[in-house]
Short mmCIF file of C-alpha atoms in Angstrom, two decimals:
data_model
loop_
_atom_site.label_atom_id
_atom_site.label_comp_id
_atom_site.label_asym_id
_atom_site.label_seq_id
_atom_site.Cartn_x
_atom_site.Cartn_y
_atom_site.Cartn_z
CA MET A 1 55.88 92.72 -36.72
CA SER A 2 52.60 92.10 -35.20
CA SER A 3 50.08 94.46 -35.90
CA LEU A 4 49.12 95.58 -32.38
CA LEU A 5 53.17 95.88 -31.32
CA GLN A 6 52.64 98.70 -34.18
CA ASP A 7 49.53 99.68 -33.14
CA LEU A 8 51.32 100.43 -29.92
CA LEU A 9 54.03 101.74 -31.51
CA ASN A 10 52.42 104.10 -33.26
CA LEU A 11 50.10 105.56 -29.91
CA ASN A 12 49.47 109.47 -29.96
CA LEU A 13 50.69 110.43 -27.05
CA SER A 14 48.59 113.70 -26.86
CA GLU A 15 45.60 112.29 -26.49
CA SER A 16 45.22 111.68 -22.92
CA THR A 17 48.39 113.02 -21.53
CA ASP A 18 50.47 115.71 -22.57
CA LYS A 19 53.79 114.34 -20.91
CA ILE A 20 56.29 113.74 -23.43
CA ILE A 21 59.12 111.84 -24.20
CA ALA A 22 62.29 113.87 -25.09
CA GLU A 23 65.47 111.23 -26.85
CA TYR A 24 69.17 112.86 -26.11
CA VAL A 25 71.69 112.39 -28.13
CA TRP A 26 75.44 112.74 -28.16
CA ILE A 27 79.07 111.76 -29.52
CA GLY A 28 80.44 109.28 -27.84
CA GLY A 29 84.58 108.43 -27.39
CA SER A 30 84.87 107.25 -30.90
CA GLY A 31 84.00 111.35 -31.59
CA ILE A 32 82.02 109.78 -34.68
CA ASP A 33 79.79 107.52 -32.79
CA LEU A 34 76.57 108.71 -31.04
CA ARG A 35 74.83 107.30 -28.33
CA SER A 36 70.21 108.27 -26.95
CA LYS A 37 68.16 108.05 -24.45
CA ALA A 38 64.90 109.04 -23.42
CA ARG A 39 63.19 111.04 -20.65
CA THR A 40 59.57 111.64 -19.54
CA LEU A 41 59.06 115.51 -19.89
CA THR A 42 55.65 117.98 -20.07
CA GLY A 43 55.38 119.07 -23.45
CA PRO A 44 55.53 121.22 -25.44
CA ILE A 45 58.74 121.86 -25.34
CA THR A 46 59.59 124.77 -27.70
CA ASP A 47 63.22 126.12 -27.39
CA PRO A 48 66.51 123.70 -25.31
CA SER A 49 65.96 126.91 -22.68
CA GLN A 50 63.33 124.69 -21.09
CA LEU A 51 64.80 121.53 -21.14
CA PRO A 52 66.74 119.87 -18.05
CA LYS A 53 70.23 118.99 -18.40
CA TRP A 54 70.62 114.98 -17.75
CA ASN A 55 73.96 113.30 -17.19
CA TYR A 56 75.63 109.80 -18.28
CA ASP A 57 77.32 107.27 -17.48
CA GLY A 58 80.88 107.86 -19.12
CA SER A 59 83.03 105.00 -17.97
CA SER A 60 80.58 103.64 -20.59
CA THR A 61 81.63 105.45 -23.86
CA GLY A 62 84.82 106.00 -23.90
CA GLN A 63 84.98 109.66 -21.82
CA ALA A 64 85.56 109.09 -18.87
CA PRO A 65 87.03 107.14 -15.69
CA GLY A 66 85.24 104.30 -13.71
CA GLU A 67 85.21 106.21 -10.50
CA ASP A 68 83.91 109.56 -11.87
CA SER A 69 82.46 108.44 -14.07
CA GLU A 70 79.21 110.79 -14.51
CA VAL A 71 79.01 113.18 -17.40
CA ILE A 72 76.87 116.06 -17.50
CA LEU A 73 74.13 116.86 -21.24
CA TYR A 74 74.14 120.52 -21.62
CA PRO A 75 70.07 120.51 -24.00
CA GLN A 76 71.59 122.45 -27.92
CA ALA A 77 69.00 122.12 -30.33
CA ILE A 78 65.27 120.54 -30.47
CA PHE A 79 64.12 118.57 -33.85
CA LYS A 80 60.53 116.33 -33.84
CA ASP A 81 61.39 113.26 -33.62
CA PRO A 82 60.20 111.73 -36.87
CA PHE A 83 60.48 107.82 -34.75
CA ARG A 84 57.69 108.73 -32.38
CA ARG A 85 55.88 111.58 -33.95
CA GLY A 86 53.88 113.56 -31.58
CA ASN A 87 55.12 115.95 -29.28
CA ASN A 88 57.79 114.05 -28.93
CA ILE A 89 61.78 115.92 -30.42
CA LEU A 90 65.30 114.31 -30.67
CA VAL A 91 67.40 116.73 -28.56
CA MET A 92 71.67 117.58 -29.06
CA CYS A 93 73.28 117.59 -26.54
CA ASP A 94 77.14 118.54 -26.11
CA ALA A 95 78.60 117.19 -22.80
CA TYR A 96 80.41 118.83 -19.65
CA THR A 97 81.75 117.58 -16.58
CA PRO A 98 80.43 118.53 -13.52
CA ALA A 99 82.21 121.38 -12.98
CA GLY A 100 81.15 122.56 -16.59
CA GLU A 101 84.37 122.31 -18.77
CA PRO A 102 83.63 121.20 -22.01
CA ILE A 103 85.02 117.55 -22.44
CA PRO A 104 87.87 117.12 -24.57
CA THR A 105 84.98 115.58 -27.13
CA ASN A 106 83.13 117.89 -26.70
CA LYS A 107 84.35 119.85 -30.41
CA ARG A 108 81.10 122.05 -29.75
CA HIS A 109 82.00 124.60 -27.22
CA ASN A 110 84.76 125.26 -28.95
CA ALA A 111 82.64 125.37 -32.83
CA ALA A 112 79.68 127.47 -30.66
CA LYS A 113 83.09 130.77 -29.34
CA ILE A 114 83.67 131.34 -32.71
CA PHE A 115 80.33 131.35 -34.48
CA SER A 116 80.09 133.87 -31.91
CA HIS A 117 83.09 135.86 -32.19
CA PRO A 118 81.24 139.37 -34.32
CA ASP A 119 83.32 139.28 -36.72
CA VAL A 120 82.06 135.58 -37.63
CA ALA A 121 78.46 136.42 -36.73
CA ALA A 122 78.25 140.03 -38.99
CA GLU A 123 79.38 137.86 -41.72
CA VAL A 124 76.51 135.22 -41.40
CA PRO A 125 78.30 132.07 -42.95
CA TRP A 126 76.34 129.73 -44.64
CA PHE A 127 77.58 125.90 -44.71
CA GLY A 128 76.08 123.15 -47.06
CA ILE A 129 77.16 119.45 -46.46
CA GLU A 130 77.22 116.69 -48.68
CA GLN A 131 77.25 113.49 -47.11
CA GLU A 132 78.64 110.43 -48.39
CA TYR A 133 78.11 107.13 -46.28
CA THR A 134 77.90 103.33 -47.24
CA LEU A 135 75.18 100.75 -46.87
CA LEU A 136 76.50 97.14 -45.75
CA LYS A 137 75.48 94.29 -44.98
CA LYS A 138 75.09 93.40 -41.52
CA GLU A 139 76.70 89.77 -41.11
CA VAL A 140 79.19 90.59 -43.58
CA LYS A 141 79.55 93.62 -43.38
CA TRP A 142 80.20 94.39 -47.36
CA PRO A 143 78.53 96.88 -49.65
CA VAL A 144 74.39 96.09 -49.58
CA GLY A 145 73.76 94.89 -53.42
CA TRP A 146 77.60 93.50 -53.58
CA PRO A 147 77.53 89.99 -54.41
CA THR A 148 79.04 88.08 -50.99
CA GLY A 149 83.12 88.32 -51.67
CA GLY A 150 82.53 89.40 -54.82
CA TYR A 151 82.81 92.81 -57.02
CA PRO A 152 79.61 94.63 -58.52
CA GLY A 153 80.46 95.29 -62.23
CA PRO A 154 82.72 98.81 -62.68
CA GLN A 155 81.94 102.18 -60.95
CA GLY A 156 79.65 104.07 -64.42
CA PRO A 157 76.10 103.44 -64.01
CA TYR A 158 75.83 103.59 -60.94
CA TYR A 159 76.17 107.91 -60.03
CA CYS A 160 72.03 108.75 -59.20
CA GLY A 161 71.21 105.75 -61.29
CA ILE A 162 68.81 103.45 -61.08
CA GLY A 163 67.02 99.89 -61.72
CA ALA A 164 67.02 97.03 -59.65
CA ASP A 165 70.98 96.23 -60.26
CA LYS A 166 72.63 99.69 -59.86
CA ALA A 167 70.13 101.76 -57.06
CA PHE A 168 70.71 99.35 -53.60
CA GLY A 169 68.93 100.82 -50.57
CA ARG A 170 66.74 103.17 -52.16
CA ASP A 171 64.27 102.46 -49.54
CA ILE A 172 66.20 104.08 -47.33
CA VAL A 173 67.58 107.21 -48.66
CA ASP A 174 64.15 108.35 -49.36
CA ALA A 175 63.14 107.68 -45.22
CA HIS A 176 65.33 109.17 -44.16
CA TYR A 177 64.81 112.10 -46.37
CA LYS A 178 61.10 112.35 -45.52
CA ALA A 179 62.12 112.39 -41.59
CA CYS A 180 64.94 114.83 -41.54
CA LEU A 181 62.01 117.46 -43.22
CA TYR A 182 59.95 116.49 -40.82
CA ALA A 183 62.21 116.64 -38.18
CA GLY A 184 62.93 120.28 -39.31
CA ILE A 185 66.34 119.98 -40.91
CA ASN A 186 67.01 121.84 -43.48
CA ILE A 187 68.31 118.52 -45.71
CA SER A 188 67.96 119.46 -49.43
CA GLY A 189 68.73 116.55 -50.84
CA ILE A 190 69.69 112.97 -51.65
CA ASN A 191 71.65 111.37 -54.59
CA GLY A 192 72.94 107.75 -55.53
CA GLU A 193 76.94 107.81 -56.10
CA VAL A 194 80.03 106.87 -57.80
CA MET A 195 80.00 103.53 -56.04
CA PRO A 196 77.05 100.97 -55.67
CA GLY A 197 76.19 101.32 -52.13
CA GLN A 198 77.30 104.92 -51.77
CA TRP A 199 74.35 107.32 -51.22
CA GLU A 200 74.31 110.71 -50.63
CA PHE A 201 72.40 113.58 -48.85
CA GLN A 202 73.01 117.17 -48.46
CA VAL A 203 71.97 119.31 -45.62
CA GLY A 204 72.04 123.10 -45.97
CA PRO A 205 71.81 125.88 -46.40
CA ALA A 206 72.25 126.60 -42.70
CA VAL A 207 74.18 129.30 -40.58
CA GLY A 208 76.41 128.66 -38.01
CA ILE A 209 76.99 126.07 -35.13
CA SER A 210 73.26 125.26 -36.66
CA ALA A 211 74.82 123.18 -39.66
CA GLY A 212 77.05 120.87 -37.20
CA ASP A 213 73.68 120.16 -34.57
CA GLU A 214 71.61 119.37 -38.04
CA LEU A 215 74.31 117.18 -40.23
CA TRP A 216 75.30 115.54 -36.27
CA ILE A 217 71.35 114.48 -36.01
CA ALA A 218 70.83 113.59 -39.79
CA ARG A 219 73.80 110.98 -39.17
CA TYR A 220 71.38 110.07 -36.46
CA ILE A 221 67.89 109.41 -37.59
CA LEU A 222 69.81 107.60 -40.91
CA GLU A 223 71.91 105.15 -38.32
CA ARG A 224 67.68 104.91 -36.63
CA ILE A 225 66.44 104.01 -39.48
CA THR A 226 69.27 102.00 -41.08
CA GLU A 227 69.38 99.62 -37.51
CA ILE A 228 65.25 98.90 -38.46
CA ALA A 229 66.57 98.27 -41.64
CA GLY A 230 68.69 95.49 -41.14
CA VAL A 231 71.46 97.30 -43.04
CA VAL A 232 75.12 98.78 -40.96
CA LEU A 233 76.08 102.54 -42.01
CA SER A 234 79.83 102.96 -42.70
CA PHE A 235 81.09 106.65 -42.47
CA ASP A 236 84.41 105.28 -43.29
CA PRO A 237 85.76 107.34 -46.28
CA LYS A 238 87.56 104.66 -48.11
CA PRO A 239 85.48 101.61 -47.64
CA ILE A 240 86.44 99.55 -50.15
CA GLU A 241 90.11 99.27 -51.30
CA GLY A 242 91.02 99.27 -54.73
CA ASP A 243 89.31 101.19 -57.87
CA TRP A 244 86.45 102.68 -55.89
CA ASN A 245 85.38 106.20 -55.00
CA GLY A 246 86.59 107.52 -51.41
CA ALA A 247 83.27 108.77 -49.34
CA GLY A 248 83.08 112.79 -48.17
CA ALA A 249 81.66 115.27 -46.18
CA HIS A 250 82.29 118.42 -49.15
CA THR A 251 81.73 121.80 -47.55
CA ASN A 252 80.36 124.95 -49.51
CA TYR A 253 81.08 127.55 -47.68
CA SER A 254 80.07 131.26 -48.07
CA THR A 255 79.95 134.95 -45.94
CA LYS A 256 77.54 137.97 -46.83
CA SER A 257 80.28 139.31 -48.19
CA MET A 258 81.67 136.97 -50.91
CA ARG A 259 77.78 136.58 -51.80
CA GLU A 260 77.01 139.76 -52.93
CA ASP A 261 79.00 142.47 -55.88
CA GLY A 262 82.79 141.36 -55.64
CA GLY A 263 82.56 138.25 -53.70
CA TYR A 264 84.60 136.58 -56.57
CA GLU A 265 87.59 138.77 -55.00
CA ILE A 266 87.32 138.05 -50.73
CA ILE A 267 86.57 134.30 -52.18
CA LYS A 268 89.99 133.72 -53.80
CA LYS A 269 91.38 135.31 -50.36
CA ALA A 270 89.70 132.42 -48.18
CA ILE A 271 91.37 130.36 -50.49
CA GLU A 272 94.71 131.51 -50.42
CA LYS A 273 94.36 131.77 -46.32
CA LEU A 274 93.03 128.56 -46.63
CA GLY A 275 95.88 127.02 -48.98
CA LEU A 276 98.84 128.22 -45.93
CA ARG A 277 96.56 126.34 -43.39
CA HIS A 278 96.51 123.00 -45.32
CA LYS A 279 98.12 121.20 -43.22
CA GLU A 280 96.31 121.90 -39.72
CA HIS A 281 92.85 121.33 -41.65
CA ILE A 282 93.74 118.17 -42.98
CA ALA A 283 95.00 116.41 -39.77
CA ALA A 284 91.24 117.99 -38.35
CA TYR A 285 89.21 116.67 -41.59
CA GLY A 286 88.58 113.50 -40.18
CA GLU A 287 90.44 109.94 -39.53
CA GLY A 288 91.49 107.11 -42.78
CA ASN A 289 91.28 110.18 -45.19
CA GLU A 290 95.11 109.57 -46.67
CA ARG A 291 92.93 106.89 -47.48
CA ARG A 292 91.21 108.37 -49.57
CA LEU A 293 92.83 111.29 -50.61
CA THR A 294 95.15 109.73 -53.60
CA GLY A 295 94.70 111.62 -56.34
CA LYS A 296 92.38 109.77 -57.83
CA HIS A 297 88.29 109.31 -58.08
CA GLU A 298 87.76 112.67 -58.18
CA THR A 299 89.70 114.17 -54.96
CA ALA A 300 93.52 116.57 -55.19
CA ASP A 301 96.06 114.43 -52.84
CA ILE A 302 96.59 114.79 -49.79
CA ASN A 303 99.42 116.77 -49.68
CA THR A 304 98.44 119.22 -52.39
CA PHE A 305 96.71 122.15 -51.24
CA LYS A 306 95.12 123.49 -55.18
CA TRP A 307 92.09 125.40 -56.45
CA GLY A 308 89.71 125.65 -59.55
CA VAL A 309 86.83 126.44 -61.92
CA ALA A 310 84.46 123.14 -61.94
CA ASN A 311 87.00 121.17 -61.20
CA ARG A 312 86.56 118.03 -58.72
CA GLY A 313 90.16 117.28 -58.53
CA ALA A 314 91.02 120.32 -56.64
CA SER A 315 91.14 120.82 -53.55
CA ILE A 316 88.48 124.05 -53.30
CA ARG A 317 86.53 123.93 -55.72
CA VAL A 318 84.63 127.10 -57.28
CA GLY A 319 81.31 126.55 -59.59
CA ARG A 320 81.22 127.80 -63.24
CA ASP A 321 77.82 130.15 -61.94
CA THR A 322 80.06 132.11 -59.06
CA GLU A 323 83.21 132.84 -61.32
CA LYS A 324 80.65 134.30 -64.08
CA GLU A 325 78.05 136.07 -61.28
CA GLY A 326 81.53 137.41 -59.23
CA LYS A 327 79.97 136.44 -56.54
CA GLY A 328 78.92 132.49 -54.89
CA TYR A 329 80.30 130.26 -52.72
CA PHE A 330 83.26 127.47 -52.66
CA GLU A 331 83.97 124.27 -52.12
CA ASP A 332 86.45 122.34 -49.71
CA ARG A 333 86.01 118.77 -51.13
CA ARG A 334 88.62 117.45 -48.24
CA PRO A 335 86.70 116.84 -45.47
CA ALA A 336 86.29 112.60 -45.11
CA SER A 337 82.87 111.87 -44.68
CA ASN A 338 84.05 110.65 -40.96
CA MET A 339 84.01 114.38 -40.04
CA ASP A 340 82.57 116.21 -37.24
CA PRO A 341 81.05 119.47 -39.15
CA TYR A 342 81.89 121.45 -35.85
CA VAL A 343 85.23 120.87 -36.23
CA VAL A 344 84.75 121.05 -40.62
CA THR A 345 82.84 123.92 -39.92
CA SER A 346 84.59 125.92 -36.90
CA MET A 347 87.68 125.66 -38.58
CA VAL A 348 86.94 127.05 -41.55
CA ALA A 349 84.77 130.13 -41.01
CA GLU A 350 88.14 130.56 -38.68
CA THR A 351 90.92 130.98 -41.12
CA THR A 352 88.77 132.83 -43.51
CA LEU A 353 87.46 135.32 -40.68
CA LEU A 354 89.70 135.09 -38.27
CA GLY A 355 92.55 134.28 -40.50
CA ASP A 356 95.18 137.18 -38.02
CA HIS A 357 93.76 136.86 -34.67
#
C-alpha cells in the first residue's frame, strides 16, 4: 500500500472535527457470520444509549424476506475502534423487526433476560471463554504453514511452540491481542494450539451478558485482521479430519457462591444439574460438534456426560486449585469453537441457577 494512502487512513479526525465514525456490528443469518457498516455521528460517544437505532437489508443476510426486508439494529455495547482509532467506535448490536420483536437469530435478547433475572444477577456469574480458531490459506482453504495438499509432522511440537517450522501466523495473533486490549475487551491471554495453524485467545473474566458482547467483538476484530493479512479465519470445530485436534470454546464459569467458602459443594450441585440437561446443552453448543467430541483429542464422547478434576477427557473439568481450596470455578469443555456465546453463557446460568423454575 502506498505511504500516502496509509497517511490518509491514519488521519486523526479529532484535530479537525467533532464527528466520529461508528461501525455497527451484528450477527448475520448463519448465526456465526458477522456483518458491519459505518455511519458518521457527532462525538464523543460514551454509552450505547447515546446512539441511534439503525437498519439494514435483512433479505441480503438471510434474515428477512425481500418484500419486508427491513431489520432494526439496537446498539448494545461500545468499544474503541482499533482500526480507525481516535474517538471512533465499534458498536455491538442486536436485531429486531420494525415492530420491536427480536428476529430468530437474535440470541442476545433472551440471554439478557436470563442475566437480568434477580436470582442470576445476585450470583454475579463470571465467564472466561477460551476461543480456539484455525487460520487457513485464502486460495486453498488449508491451514497456514501446512504444505499445500500435504500434512505437517504429527502433533506435539506445536502447542505453545515457537519457531518458523512450528508457529504459523503469530503476527495476526499478536496484532489481535493488542487490538482487543485497545478496544477495551477483557482479553486475558493467547497461545498456540495443538494443531499447527490453530490458536486460542481467552476473554474474561466477564460478568453476565458482557461475556457474549466481548467475545463477539473479539471475533469481529480477529476476522478484520485476517482480512488485512489475506488469511481466512475458520471456527470449524474439526477443520481437518483425522488425527488432529478439533477447535472448541471451553467456557469457564463461577458464581458468587462458588467463589466463597463452601463453594465446591455448590459447584458439584451445579455440575449435577448440567448432567441432567446434557442433551439440550449439546444441541445448543455449536454445529458440527459431533465431529469434534469423539472421546479422543482431549474430548469426552458427545453422548457421554462425565466430570473430573484436572481431566481433559471430561465434559466438565474442575481445576486442582478449586478442589484444594474448596471454592473456585469449573470449565465446560463441550462448546464448539463456532458456538454462540450468548446461548452458551445464558444456558449455563439458567441450568445452574434457575433449574427449578
